[in-house]
């Protein structure tokens, strides 16, 4: 497989156990190219058929995290490394040597999958709060803040989170510098908290992994009968992890192109919006008259619109608070069902 070819380039001398800073950063950047690719694929499916595939885009982060947990658990249990670490010929060992124990695998799994998911949600929440504050100019937020405890928490979060983010990025940079100058054996605080370190694979490790892969293939094709539900779920999880890892191994070099391509997401958003199909025509009653929404009425609240705001994905106009809250919660147009985001809201300035 492709990862074994990559291993041959890093299985060096016996005394060279510590990976270089370039290998460490390369394996970290590998998985960052996968998430935007998966999200873009789910976005295309949702645009094609919102009713059937819209949930894939709305819950993309949760689905990706679940698959990532299965994948990383399989690799940690089988190869004592994450997928990207195994691809670049690295493995995890205890601080003083030795194979990983269950506690090390669980800690590593949490830092590899759950921590990035939590950080992603915090980043999204901070951006949403910041955009809401910028759109309202602080006027509406100040009025609501006097009555809502949650708004006070959001205001405190918006003030504190940039410093937390800066401290985290500073800690990551400090660990990488100390690792690069051989002052530490950890390139990130997650490794130290998990009680593990990274080492290069040896030729014996590669041969052992190849033999494990052969045994797994034989075991999957054999007639082993386990009537328990736990055994069936374990086989299903292992099959899913192996399928995902095989697909990533084949397309891993293509993912480097995807990393560059999807960094231009801000430019492609306009093209994606312009290619959306036109909304369906209004329903026609039996007597031939057309059921229409009054031009000055908001389709969400049914009252006269205030602070008119258009949703670019469908063209309908709403009250700003109504459409902002709806899109932020459901990520779609309330009338057409097209996938939408807060970035698609356009403020309308009507003549007095």
PDB file of C-alpha atoms in Angstrom, residues 293-294 296-305 318-319 322:
ATOM      1  CA  UNK A 293     -46.868  36.549   0.111  1.00  0.00           C
ATOM      2  CA  UNK A 294     -47.494  40.237   0.574  1.00  0.00           C
ATOM      3  CA  UNK A 296     -44.075  43.865   2.954  1.00  0.00           C
ATOM      4  CA  UNK A 297     -44.640  40.725   5.089  1.00  0.00           C
ATOM      5  CA  UNK A 298     -41.838  38.543   6.445  1.00  0.00           C
ATOM      6  CA  UNK A 299     -42.369  34.863   5.444  1.00  0.00           C
ATOM      7  CA  UNK A 300     -41.008  33.668   8.806  1.00  0.00           C
ATOM      8  CA  UNK A 301     -42.908  35.710  11.396  1.00  0.00           C
ATOM      9  CA  UNK A 302     -45.862  36.718   9.179  1.00  0.00           C
ATOM     10  CA  UNK A 303     -45.659  40.375  10.257  1.00  0.00           C
ATOM     11  CA  UNK A 304     -44.582  43.536   8.489  1.00  0.00           C
ATOM     12  CA  UNK A 305     -40.842  43.369   7.882  1.00  0.00           C
ATOM     13  CA  UNK A 318     -37.107  38.666   5.642  1.00  0.00           C
ATOM     14  CA  UNK A 319     -36.750  40.526   8.885  1.00  0.00           C
ATOM     15  CA  UNK A 322     -35.972  36.231  11.872  1.00  0.00           C
TER      16      UNK A 322
END
